[in-house]
C-alpha cells in the first residue's frame, strides 16, 4: 500500500509473471519456443500465441508450415535471421527477409504456407497471433508486408535502438497501421545497463519477450534472461534496464477484447458453433469467401 499516491501519479508497470517458453514443435516439425498459447500462459488478451522459432540446424525448421487455414485472427511474422517464403489463397507471394515483417489479417479465412529458406543454415524469428474483435472476425482478409528498410528505427541515445513495427514510440509511428486491437510491436536493443522507457496507457495488456541477454524489471528488481516473457502489471509506463550483457527484447501491447474465445488450432472464434462452421466449410471447400 502507498497511502501517499495521488490519483494522477505516473505508475511504472511491474513484472506480474515471468514465463519461460515451452519447447515444442508445430507445422511439419519446426522446433520452437512457445511463450503464449501454452499451458503456462494460454492467452494474454488480445494476444493468442507467441512463438520464437530459430535454429542453426536446418533439420529443425526446413519442413516449415505447409498449406494451412486461419480464421478470426491476425498473424504477425517478424524475421531476425534467415528468410521465410510464403504464398496464400489471396494470391500474395513473397519472401520475408531478416528485419522484415508480414502482418496478415486472416479475417473470414485464408489458406497459406510459410516455408523457411536455407540461407547460411540459420533461421530465427517470431510469430504473434492477435485476436480480432467479434465484429471483425469475418472481415475481408488483408495482407501487408514490410521490407527491413521500411520499418522506422528510433535511437533516443547511442545505447538504445527501437524498431517500430506497429504502434508508436516517442512520436514515431510504426510501419503497420490501422489495426483492429490497436496492437503495438517494438523491437528494442539496449547496450549494457541502458534504461528504456515507453508510455503504455492503462488498461492495455503489455509484455516483454527477452530474446538476447537480460533485463531488470521493477518488482524487487526482478531479473529476466533470454528466453523469457515478462507479463507486465497495470500502470502508465514501462521502464526496464539492460543487465550488464545488454539485451534485445520485444515490447508488445494491445487493448484487451474481453470476449469469449473458442479456439481450435488455427481458428479462433467466439463460439464452438463458429468453429464447427469453419471446419465444415473447409471440408466442403467453401472456406475461402
Ligand atoms: Co499460418
mmCIF file of C-alpha atoms and ligand atoms in Angstrom:
data_model
loop_
_atom_site.group_PDB
_atom_site.id
_atom_site.type_symbol
_atom_site.label_atom_id
_atom_site.label_comp_id
_atom_site.label_asym_id
_atom_site.label_seq_id
_atom_site.Cartn_x
_atom_site.Cartn_y
_atom_site.Cartn_z
ATOM 1 C CA UNK A 1 0.000 0.000 0.000
ATOM 2 C CA UNK A 2 1.110 3.509 -0.699
ATOM 3 C CA UNK A 3 -1.235 5.895 1.064
ATOM 4 C CA UNK A 4 0.591 8.898 -0.370
ATOM 5 C CA UNK A 5 -0.021 8.088 -4.004
ATOM 6 C CA UNK A 6 -2.163 10.700 -5.677
ATOM 7 C CA UNK A 7 -4.704 9.793 -8.366
ATOM 8 C CA UNK A 8 -2.839 11.247 -11.329
ATOM 9 C CA UNK A 9 0.571 9.850 -10.467
ATOM 10 C CA UNK A 10 2.531 8.005 -13.136
ATOM 11 C CA UNK A 11 2.893 4.360 -12.251
ATOM 12 C CA UNK A 12 5.618 2.090 -13.586
ATOM 13 C CA UNK A 13 4.372 -1.330 -14.706
ATOM 14 C CA UNK A 14 5.897 -4.097 -12.624
ATOM 15 C CA UNK A 15 6.619 -7.681 -13.596
ATOM 16 C CA UNK A 16 3.477 -9.689 -12.826
ATOM 17 C CA UNK A 17 4.558 -13.041 -14.204
ATOM 18 C CA UNK A 18 7.749 -14.365 -15.811
ATOM 19 C CA UNK A 19 7.162 -17.209 -18.265
ATOM 20 C CA UNK A 20 9.958 -19.390 -19.625
ATOM 21 C CA UNK A 21 8.658 -20.543 -23.021
ATOM 22 C CA UNK A 22 7.883 -24.192 -23.654
ATOM 23 C CA UNK A 23 9.875 -26.003 -26.322
ATOM 24 C CA UNK A 24 7.502 -27.669 -28.754
ATOM 25 C CA UNK A 25 7.082 -28.214 -32.486
ATOM 26 C CA UNK A 26 4.440 -27.136 -34.962
ATOM 27 C CA UNK A 27 3.766 -27.158 -38.697
ATOM 28 C CA UNK A 28 5.656 -30.004 -40.358
ATOM 29 C CA UNK A 29 8.103 -30.278 -37.461
ATOM 30 C CA UNK A 30 9.503 -26.804 -36.768
ATOM 31 C CA UNK A 31 11.107 -26.706 -33.316
ATOM 32 C CA UNK A 32 10.060 -23.571 -31.475
ATOM 33 C CA UNK A 33 9.674 -21.888 -28.116
ATOM 34 C CA UNK A 34 6.033 -21.100 -27.296
ATOM 35 C CA UNK A 35 5.627 -18.222 -24.835
ATOM 36 C CA UNK A 36 1.879 -17.546 -25.257
ATOM 37 C CA UNK A 37 -0.611 -20.239 -26.218
ATOM 38 C CA UNK A 38 0.773 -22.858 -23.846
ATOM 39 C CA UNK A 39 -0.392 -24.259 -20.518
ATOM 40 C CA UNK A 40 1.724 -21.699 -18.644
ATOM 41 C CA UNK A 41 0.107 -18.742 -20.395
ATOM 42 C CA UNK A 42 -2.810 -19.611 -22.645
ATOM 43 C CA UNK A 43 -3.929 -16.068 -23.514
ATOM 44 C CA UNK A 44 -2.812 -12.506 -22.826
ATOM 45 C CA UNK A 45 -5.897 -10.766 -24.247
ATOM 46 C CA UNK A 46 -5.740 -9.861 -27.184
ATOM 47 C CA UNK A 47 -2.606 -11.984 -27.820
ATOM 48 C CA UNK A 48 -3.301 -15.653 -28.503
ATOM 49 C CA UNK A 49 0.108 -17.013 -29.348
ATOM 50 C CA UNK A 50 3.763 -16.046 -29.414
ATOM 51 C CA UNK A 51 6.258 -18.447 -30.961
ATOM 52 C CA UNK A 52 10.012 -17.858 -31.107
ATOM 53 C CA UNK A 53 11.487 -20.131 -33.739
ATOM 54 C CA UNK A 54 15.134 -20.385 -34.543
ATOM 55 C CA UNK A 55 17.951 -22.780 -35.034
ATOM 56 C CA UNK A 56 21.330 -23.159 -36.673
ATOM 57 C CA UNK A 57 20.253 -26.675 -37.665
ATOM 58 C CA UNK A 58 18.071 -26.716 -40.824
ATOM 59 C CA UNK A 59 16.634 -30.088 -39.717
ATOM 60 C CA UNK A 60 14.773 -28.179 -37.009
ATOM 61 C CA UNK A 61 12.979 -25.794 -39.364
ATOM 62 C CA UNK A 62 13.256 -26.647 -43.056
ATOM 63 C CA UNK A 63 9.974 -28.604 -43.228
ATOM 64 C CA UNK A 64 8.227 -25.315 -42.437
ATOM 65 C CA UNK A 65 4.497 -24.708 -42.271
ATOM 66 C CA UNK A 66 2.865 -26.208 -45.395
ATOM 67 C CA UNK A 67 -0.590 -25.038 -46.550
ATOM 68 C CA UNK A 68 -2.947 -24.474 -43.611
ATOM 69 C CA UNK A 69 -6.002 -22.296 -42.942
ATOM 70 C CA UNK A 70 -6.625 -19.439 -40.488
ATOM 71 C CA UNK A 71 -9.817 -17.644 -39.483
ATOM 72 C CA UNK A 72 -10.679 -14.960 -36.919
ATOM 73 C CA UNK A 73 -7.167 -13.689 -36.128
ATOM 74 C CA UNK A 74 -4.184 -11.707 -37.352
ATOM 75 C CA UNK A 75 -0.805 -13.438 -37.674
ATOM 76 C CA UNK A 76 2.383 -11.394 -37.482
ATOM 77 C CA UNK A 77 5.681 -12.885 -38.644
ATOM 78 C CA UNK A 78 8.870 -10.992 -37.825
ATOM 79 C CA UNK A 79 12.183 -12.407 -39.020
ATOM 80 C CA UNK A 80 15.524 -11.790 -37.263
ATOM 81 C CA UNK A 81 17.789 -14.133 -39.244
ATOM 82 C CA UNK A 82 17.342 -16.088 -42.453
ATOM 83 C CA UNK A 83 14.166 -15.792 -44.536
ATOM 84 C CA UNK A 84 10.706 -17.297 -44.985
ATOM 85 C CA UNK A 85 8.874 -17.716 -48.283
ATOM 86 C CA UNK A 86 5.105 -17.532 -48.227
ATOM 87 C CA UNK A 87 2.110 -17.755 -50.526
ATOM 88 C CA UNK A 88 -1.602 -17.711 -49.856
ATOM 89 C CA UNK A 89 -5.099 -18.230 -51.244
ATOM 90 C CA UNK A 90 -5.440 -14.471 -51.902
ATOM 91 C CA UNK A 91 -2.608 -14.642 -54.442
ATOM 92 C CA UNK A 92 0.016 -13.000 -52.210
ATOM 93 C CA UNK A 93 3.521 -14.404 -52.565
ATOM 94 C CA UNK A 94 6.937 -13.274 -51.427
ATOM 95 C CA UNK A 95 9.927 -13.683 -49.150
ATOM 96 C CA UNK A 96 10.197 -12.114 -45.690
ATOM 97 C CA UNK A 97 13.867 -11.384 -45.011
ATOM 98 C CA UNK A 98 15.770 -10.669 -41.809
ATOM 99 C CA UNK A 99 14.345 -7.490 -40.272
ATOM 100 C CA UNK A 100 11.145 -7.698 -42.312
ATOM 101 C CA UNK A 101 7.590 -8.283 -41.160
ATOM 102 C CA UNK A 102 4.415 -9.792 -42.562
ATOM 103 C CA UNK A 103 1.119 -8.741 -40.984
ATOM 104 C CA UNK A 104 -1.698 -10.967 -42.178
ATOM 105 C CA UNK A 105 -5.312 -10.417 -41.177
ATOM 106 C CA UNK A 106 -6.963 -13.776 -41.788
ATOM 107 C CA UNK A 107 -10.474 -12.422 -41.130
ATOM 108 C CA UNK A 108 -13.060 -14.716 -42.771
ATOM 109 C CA UNK A 109 -10.366 -17.089 -43.962
ATOM 110 C CA UNK A 110 -7.059 -17.547 -45.672
ATOM 111 C CA UNK A 111 -5.032 -20.627 -46.582
ATOM 112 C CA UNK A 112 -1.284 -20.104 -46.665
ATOM 113 C CA UNK A 113 2.129 -21.689 -46.362
ATOM 114 C CA UNK A 114 5.219 -20.344 -44.614
ATOM 115 C CA UNK A 115 8.397 -22.047 -45.729
ATOM 116 C CA UNK A 116 11.855 -21.226 -44.294
ATOM 117 C CA UNK A 117 14.631 -20.841 -46.868
ATOM 118 C CA UNK A 118 18.119 -22.269 -46.492
ATOM 119 C CA UNK A 119 20.230 -19.167 -46.018
ATOM 120 C CA UNK A 120 23.522 -19.706 -44.247
ATOM 121 C CA UNK A 121 21.820 -22.526 -42.352
ATOM 122 C CA UNK A 122 20.223 -20.180 -39.842
ATOM 123 C CA UNK A 123 16.707 -19.094 -39.083
ATOM 124 C CA UNK A 124 15.240 -17.032 -36.269
ATOM 125 C CA UNK A 125 12.020 -15.118 -35.890
ATOM 126 C CA UNK A 126 8.686 -14.736 -34.183
ATOM 127 C CA UNK A 127 5.055 -15.367 -34.890
ATOM 128 C CA UNK A 128 2.442 -13.495 -32.905
ATOM 129 C CA UNK A 129 -1.309 -14.082 -33.151
ATOM 130 C CA UNK A 130 -3.531 -11.109 -32.382
ATOM 131 C CA UNK A 131 -7.195 -11.804 -31.765
ATOM 132 C CA UNK A 132 -9.837 -9.972 -33.811
ATOM 133 C CA UNK A 133 -12.913 -8.468 -32.141
ATOM 134 C CA UNK A 134 -16.135 -10.435 -32.782
ATOM 135 C CA UNK A 135 -17.354 -7.786 -35.219
ATOM 136 C CA UNK A 136 -14.203 -8.141 -37.365
ATOM 137 C CA UNK A 137 -13.665 -11.902 -37.260
ATOM 138 C CA UNK A 138 -15.298 -12.395 -40.648
ATOM 139 C CA UNK A 139 -13.772 -9.282 -42.261
ATOM 140 C CA UNK A 140 -12.202 -9.496 -45.696
ATOM 141 C CA UNK A 141 -8.640 -10.867 -45.407
ATOM 142 C CA UNK A 142 -5.920 -8.236 -45.537
ATOM 143 C CA UNK A 143 -2.241 -8.703 -46.164
ATOM 144 C CA UNK A 144 0.694 -6.390 -45.507
ATOM 145 C CA UNK A 145 4.406 -6.900 -45.825
ATOM 146 C CA UNK A 146 7.293 -4.577 -44.966
ATOM 147 C CA UNK A 147 10.933 -4.890 -46.011
ATOM 148 C CA UNK A 148 13.594 -4.276 -43.317
ATOM 149 C CA UNK A 149 14.269 -0.695 -44.514
ATOM 150 C CA UNK A 150 10.557 0.188 -44.344
ATOM 151 C CA UNK A 151 10.470 -0.257 -40.569
ATOM 152 C CA UNK A 152 11.170 3.022 -38.716
ATOM 153 C CA UNK A 153 14.071 2.980 -36.245
ATOM 154 C CA UNK A 154 14.286 5.472 -33.387
ATOM 155 C CA UNK A 155 17.513 5.900 -31.405
ATOM 156 C CA UNK A 156 16.902 8.270 -28.497
ATOM 157 C CA UNK A 157 20.540 7.828 -27.415
ATOM 158 C CA UNK A 158 23.587 5.849 -28.555
ATOM 159 C CA UNK A 159 22.779 2.791 -26.400
ATOM 160 C CA UNK A 160 19.087 2.455 -27.320
ATOM 161 C CA UNK A 161 17.663 1.333 -30.643
ATOM 162 C CA UNK A 162 13.937 0.807 -31.184
ATOM 163 C CA UNK A 163 12.465 -0.684 -34.355
ATOM 164 C CA UNK A 164 8.806 0.318 -34.539
ATOM 165 C CA UNK A 165 6.883 -2.419 -36.299
ATOM 166 C CA UNK A 166 3.425 -1.306 -35.175
ATOM 167 C CA UNK A 167 2.090 1.333 -32.814
ATOM 168 C CA UNK A 168 4.138 4.353 -31.837
ATOM 169 C CA UNK A 169 7.268 5.235 -29.890
ATOM 170 C CA UNK A 170 8.167 8.803 -28.866
ATOM 171 C CA UNK A 171 6.119 10.276 -31.682
ATOM 172 C CA UNK A 172 7.391 7.949 -34.426
ATOM 173 C CA UNK A 173 4.643 5.814 -35.965
ATOM 174 C CA UNK A 174 5.251 2.169 -36.786
ATOM 175 C CA UNK A 175 5.179 0.571 -40.212
ATOM 176 C CA UNK A 176 1.860 -1.266 -39.787
ATOM 177 C CA UNK A 177 -1.125 0.980 -39.092
ATOM 178 C CA UNK A 178 -4.911 0.683 -38.931
ATOM 179 C CA UNK A 179 -5.026 -2.465 -36.780
ATOM 180 C CA UNK A 180 -8.114 -3.835 -35.025
ATOM 181 C CA UNK A 181 -6.939 -4.290 -31.389
ATOM 182 C CA UNK A 182 -4.509 -1.351 -31.818
ATOM 183 C CA UNK A 183 -1.521 -3.569 -31.033
ATOM 184 C CA UNK A 184 1.930 -2.096 -30.629
ATOM 185 C CA UNK A 185 5.032 -4.102 -31.511
ATOM 186 C CA UNK A 186 8.540 -2.743 -30.781
ATOM 187 C CA UNK A 187 11.905 -4.490 -31.108
ATOM 188 C CA UNK A 188 14.294 -2.890 -28.622
ATOM 189 C CA UNK A 189 18.067 -3.323 -28.324
ATOM 190 C CA UNK A 190 19.845 -1.887 -25.278
ATOM 191 C CA UNK A 191 23.563 -1.580 -24.625
ATOM 192 C CA UNK A 192 24.671 -2.831 -21.164
ATOM 193 C CA UNK A 193 22.949 -1.003 -18.291
ATOM 194 C CA UNK A 194 20.943 1.355 -20.520
ATOM 195 C CA UNK A 195 17.382 2.093 -19.481
ATOM 196 C CA UNK A 196 14.376 2.023 -21.812
ATOM 197 C CA UNK A 197 11.101 3.767 -21.080
ATOM 198 C CA UNK A 198 7.850 3.882 -23.009
ATOM 199 C CA UNK A 199 4.369 5.096 -22.195
ATOM 200 C CA UNK A 200 1.750 2.353 -22.369
ATOM 201 C CA UNK A 201 -1.778 3.523 -21.497
ATOM 202 C CA UNK A 202 -3.573 1.992 -18.540
ATOM 203 C CA UNK A 203 -5.875 -0.878 -19.367
ATOM 204 C CA UNK A 204 -3.661 -2.258 -22.119
ATOM 205 C CA UNK A 205 -2.175 -5.749 -21.881
ATOM 206 C CA UNK A 206 1.635 -5.436 -22.095
ATOM 207 C CA UNK A 207 4.528 -7.861 -22.093
ATOM 208 C CA UNK A 208 8.234 -8.101 -22.877
ATOM 209 C CA UNK A 209 9.772 -11.039 -24.674
ATOM 210 C CA UNK A 210 13.512 -11.140 -23.977
ATOM 211 C CA UNK A 211 15.407 -12.911 -26.749
ATOM 212 C CA UNK A 212 19.013 -11.802 -26.045
ATOM 213 C CA UNK A 213 20.791 -11.022 -22.811
ATOM 214 C CA UNK A 214 18.743 -9.953 -19.835
ATOM 215 C CA UNK A 215 16.812 -7.089 -18.281
ATOM 216 C CA UNK A 216 15.983 -5.857 -14.822
ATOM 217 C CA UNK A 217 12.263 -5.219 -14.429
ATOM 218 C CA UNK A 218 10.690 -3.405 -11.497
ATOM 219 C CA UNK A 219 9.308 -5.829 -8.854
ATOM 220 C CA UNK A 220 12.052 -6.247 -6.346
ATOM 221 C CA UNK A 221 14.271 -5.656 -9.378
ATOM 222 C CA UNK A 222 13.345 -8.995 -10.950
ATOM 223 C CA UNK A 223 15.895 -10.232 -13.460
ATOM 224 C CA UNK A 224 14.672 -11.885 -16.609
ATOM 225 C CA UNK A 225 17.065 -13.524 -19.046
ATOM 226 C CA UNK A 226 16.537 -14.778 -22.594
ATOM 227 C CA UNK A 227 14.405 -16.607 -23.456
ATOM 228 C CA UNK A 228 11.588 -15.373 -21.266
ATOM 229 C CA UNK A 229 8.334 -13.474 -21.385
ATOM 230 C CA UNK A 230 7.544 -10.891 -18.731
ATOM 231 C CA UNK A 231 3.858 -10.098 -18.377
ATOM 232 C CA UNK A 232 3.585 -6.563 -17.015
ATOM 233 C CA UNK A 233 1.067 -5.369 -14.451
ATOM 234 C CA UNK A 234 -1.110 -2.246 -14.645
ATOM 235 C CA UNK A 235 0.455 1.194 -14.975
ATOM 236 C CA UNK A 236 1.310 4.028 -17.355
ATOM 237 C CA UNK A 237 4.982 3.471 -18.130
ATOM 238 C CA UNK A 238 7.232 0.541 -18.999
ATOM 239 C CA UNK A 239 10.724 1.025 -17.588
ATOM 240 C CA UNK A 240 13.416 -1.644 -17.868
ATOM 241 C CA UNK A 241 17.171 -1.644 -17.576
ATOM 242 C CA UNK A 242 19.512 -3.889 -19.553
ATOM 243 C CA UNK A 243 21.634 -6.263 -17.489
ATOM 244 C CA UNK A 244 25.416 -5.996 -17.828
ATOM 245 C CA UNK A 245 25.431 -8.112 -21.006
ATOM 246 C CA UNK A 246 22.911 -5.825 -22.755
ATOM 247 C CA UNK A 247 19.581 -7.014 -24.109
ATOM 248 C CA UNK A 248 17.256 -7.344 -27.067
ATOM 249 C CA UNK A 249 13.556 -7.762 -26.443
ATOM 250 C CA UNK A 250 10.125 -7.216 -27.932
ATOM 251 C CA UNK A 251 7.671 -4.897 -26.192
ATOM 252 C CA UNK A 252 4.159 -5.795 -27.305
ATOM 253 C CA UNK A 253 0.926 -4.296 -26.015
ATOM 254 C CA UNK A 254 -2.703 -4.036 -27.070
ATOM 255 C CA UNK A 255 -6.272 -3.393 -25.969
ATOM 256 C CA UNK A 256 -7.932 -6.449 -24.417
ATOM 257 C CA UNK A 257 -11.138 -7.552 -26.123
ATOM 258 C CA UNK A 258 -12.889 -9.157 -23.101
ATOM 259 C CA UNK A 259 -14.807 -11.520 -25.402
ATOM 260 C CA UNK A 260 -15.392 -15.284 -25.211
ATOM 261 C CA UNK A 261 -12.894 -17.427 -27.070
ATOM 262 C CA UNK A 262 -13.429 -20.689 -28.906
ATOM 263 C CA UNK A 263 -10.114 -21.863 -30.297
ATOM 264 C CA UNK A 264 -9.302 -24.867 -32.398
ATOM 265 C CA UNK A 265 -5.846 -24.973 -33.965
ATOM 266 C CA UNK A 266 -5.583 -22.144 -36.486
ATOM 267 C CA UNK A 267 -9.193 -20.945 -35.974
ATOM 268 C CA UNK A 268 -10.101 -18.584 -33.156
ATOM 269 C CA UNK A 269 -13.750 -17.602 -32.931
ATOM 270 C CA UNK A 270 -16.207 -16.688 -30.150
ATOM 271 C CA UNK A 271 -18.346 -19.853 -30.097
ATOM 272 C CA UNK A 272 -17.927 -23.594 -30.710
ATOM 273 C CA UNK A 273 -20.637 -23.341 -33.353
ATOM 274 C CA UNK A 274 -18.460 -20.904 -35.343
ATOM 275 C CA UNK A 275 -15.560 -23.394 -35.121
ATOM 276 C CA UNK A 276 -17.820 -26.210 -36.405
ATOM 277 C CA UNK A 277 -18.854 -23.938 -39.290
ATOM 278 C CA UNK A 278 -15.193 -23.257 -40.155
ATOM 279 C CA UNK A 279 -14.392 -26.988 -40.183
ATOM 280 C CA UNK A 280 -17.407 -27.937 -42.276
ATOM 281 C CA UNK A 281 -16.681 -25.102 -44.749
ATOM 282 C CA UNK A 282 -13.133 -26.406 -45.040
ATOM 283 C CA UNK A 283 -14.492 -29.872 -45.861
ATOM 284 C CA UNK A 284 -16.954 -28.567 -48.447
ATOM 285 C CA UNK A 285 -14.412 -26.147 -49.963
ATOM 286 C CA UNK A 286 -16.485 -23.095 -49.104
ATOM 287 C CA UNK A 287 -13.981 -21.802 -46.538
ATOM 288 C CA UNK A 288 -12.467 -19.057 -48.679
ATOM 289 C CA UNK A 289 -15.022 -16.267 -49.156
HETATM 290 CO CO1 LIG B 1 -0.107 -19.722 -40.552
#
